[in-house]
Amino acid sequence: MSTGAILTFVVAMAVIVIGVALAVRAVARGRGGGRRKLRRRFGPEYEAAVARHDGDTKAAEKDLDERLRRHKDVRVLPLPAAAREQYVAQWAGIQEQFVDAPTRAVTDAEVLLGRLAGERGFPAGERDELVDALSVHHPRTVHGLREIHNASARARADRAPTEELREALVRARGLFEELVTAHPEDHRPQRHARRGGPGQAKATRKENV
């Protein structure tokens, strides 16, 4: 083989090696960027997902990506002021009830959270589906629903001390407050089919009293 042919071969191999290295680097950057986005989006829920998958980061990220695909477009529904006041009063009642009936209190709190989440537009069927949807939109407080569910189950089996139930109720309150707090959707002006006219104006003023 001539010197020129050897040189051409060496250059070609170098180009191939460099190309492969750049491709590997690009893939690694893409994965790293996707991982950073998931960490920013899910916060502590990212680490929780990794823990649930026994440290398998790829499996956890696949799980989180699937949750995003299914639930990122959930539209938060308006919560009327009267309904918000009722939920707040019911939660206060649950906290008062805890003193005398902690097991009943955590069970009622779980039920109330599920009902509130359903009214806000989250899937109200299977519990796991609800938790997945909430983890996309409330990743920093969704653990409260998991904890109160587990505490409620343990309490019914007489295996949960009162302090564990209290802590679960406290953590669940964070999710409750996020769900019951006013969202932008709650303040959008209502559109009336008919506008103007003295009759409509009187009706509007009467509603605002």
PDB file of N, CA, C and O in Angstrom, residues 11 20 30 39 80 86 112 119 125 129 139 159 179:
ATOM      1  N   VAL A  11      -6.743   9.209   7.600  1.00  0.00           N
ATOM      2  CA  VAL A  11      -7.617  10.382   7.678  1.00  0.00           C
ATOM      3  C   VAL A  11      -9.085   9.953   7.731  1.00  0.00           C
ATOM      4  O   VAL A  11      -9.883  10.483   8.498  1.00  0.00           O
ATOM      5  N   VAL A  20     -18.266   9.598  15.287  1.00  0.00           N
ATOM      6  CA  VAL A  20     -18.908   8.763  16.304  1.00  0.00           C
ATOM      7  C   VAL A  20     -18.873   9.450  17.658  1.00  0.00           C
ATOM      8  O   VAL A  20     -19.865   9.462  18.400  1.00  0.00           O
ATOM      9  N   GLY A  30     -28.415  15.356  24.796  1.00  0.00           N
ATOM     10  CA  GLY A  30     -29.871  15.299  24.703  1.00  0.00           C
ATOM     11  C   GLY A  30     -30.475  14.632  25.914  1.00  0.00           C
ATOM     12  O   GLY A  30     -31.465  15.118  26.485  1.00  0.00           O
ATOM     13  N   ARG A  39     -36.146  17.083  36.032  1.00  0.00           N
ATOM     14  CA  ARG A  39     -35.836  17.473  37.412  1.00  0.00           C
ATOM     15  C   ARG A  39     -36.480  18.809  37.762  1.00  0.00           C
ATOM     16  O   ARG A  39     -37.031  18.981  38.847  1.00  0.00           O
ATOM     17  N   PRO A  80     -65.884  27.732  42.203  1.00  0.00           N
ATOM     18  CA  PRO A  80     -66.656  28.877  42.700  1.00  0.00           C
ATOM     19  C   PRO A  80     -66.277  29.226  44.138  1.00  0.00           C
ATOM     20  O   PRO A  80     -65.880  28.361  44.924  1.00  0.00           O
ATOM     21  N   GLN A  86     -66.747  26.122  51.334  1.00  0.00           N
ATOM     22  CA  GLN A  86     -67.231  24.856  51.889  1.00  0.00           C
ATOM     23  C   GLN A  86     -66.083  23.879  52.115  1.00  0.00           C
ATOM     24  O   GLN A  86     -66.015  23.216  53.161  1.00  0.00           O
ATOM     25  N   LEU A 112     -61.935  13.800  50.894  1.00  0.00           N
ATOM     26  CA  LEU A 112     -62.128  15.205  50.550  1.00  0.00           C
ATOM     27  C   LEU A 112     -61.139  15.651  49.481  1.00  0.00           C
ATOM     28  O   LEU A 112     -61.508  16.373  48.537  1.00  0.00           O
ATOM     29  N   GLU A 119     -63.244  17.955  41.255  1.00  0.00           N
ATOM     30  CA  GLU A 119     -63.956  19.185  40.903  1.00  0.00           C
ATOM     31  C   GLU A 119     -63.039  20.164  40.173  1.00  0.00           C
ATOM     32  O   GLU A 119     -63.500  20.973  39.370  1.00  0.00           O
ATOM     33  N   GLY A 125     -61.297   8.852  38.804  1.00  0.00           N
ATOM     34  CA  GLY A 125     -61.546   7.421  38.841  1.00  0.00           C
ATOM     35  C   GLY A 125     -60.530   6.678  39.688  1.00  0.00           C
ATOM     36  O   GLY A 125     -60.546   6.725  40.919  1.00  0.00           O
ATOM     37  N   GLU A 129     -54.197   6.841  38.913  1.00  0.00           N
ATOM     38  CA  GLU A 129     -54.279   7.782  37.803  1.00  0.00           C
ATOM     39  C   GLU A 129     -54.407   9.209  38.336  1.00  0.00           C
ATOM     40  O   GLU A 129     -53.815  10.147  37.782  1.00  0.00           O
ATOM     41  N   PRO A 139     -46.292  18.695  41.743  1.00  0.00           N
ATOM     42  CA  PRO A 139     -45.249  17.719  42.081  1.00  0.00           C
ATOM     43  C   PRO A 139     -44.648  17.894  43.467  1.00  0.00           C
ATOM     44  O   PRO A 139     -44.099  16.944  44.025  1.00  0.00           O
ATOM     45  N   ARG A 159     -52.521  -0.282  62.737  1.00  0.00           N
ATOM     46  CA  ARG A 159     -51.063  -0.373  62.716  1.00  0.00           C
ATOM     47  C   ARG A 159     -50.400   0.992  62.592  1.00  0.00           C
ATOM     48  O   ARG A 159     -49.218   1.083  62.274  1.00  0.00           O
ATOM     49  N   LEU A 179     -54.797  23.011  45.921  1.00  0.00           N
ATOM     50  CA  LEU A 179     -55.987  22.729  45.122  1.00  0.00           C
ATOM     51  C   LEU A 179     -57.113  23.720  45.392  1.00  0.00           C
ATOM     52  O   LEU A 179     -57.864  24.076  44.484  1.00  0.00           O
TER      53      LEU A 179
END
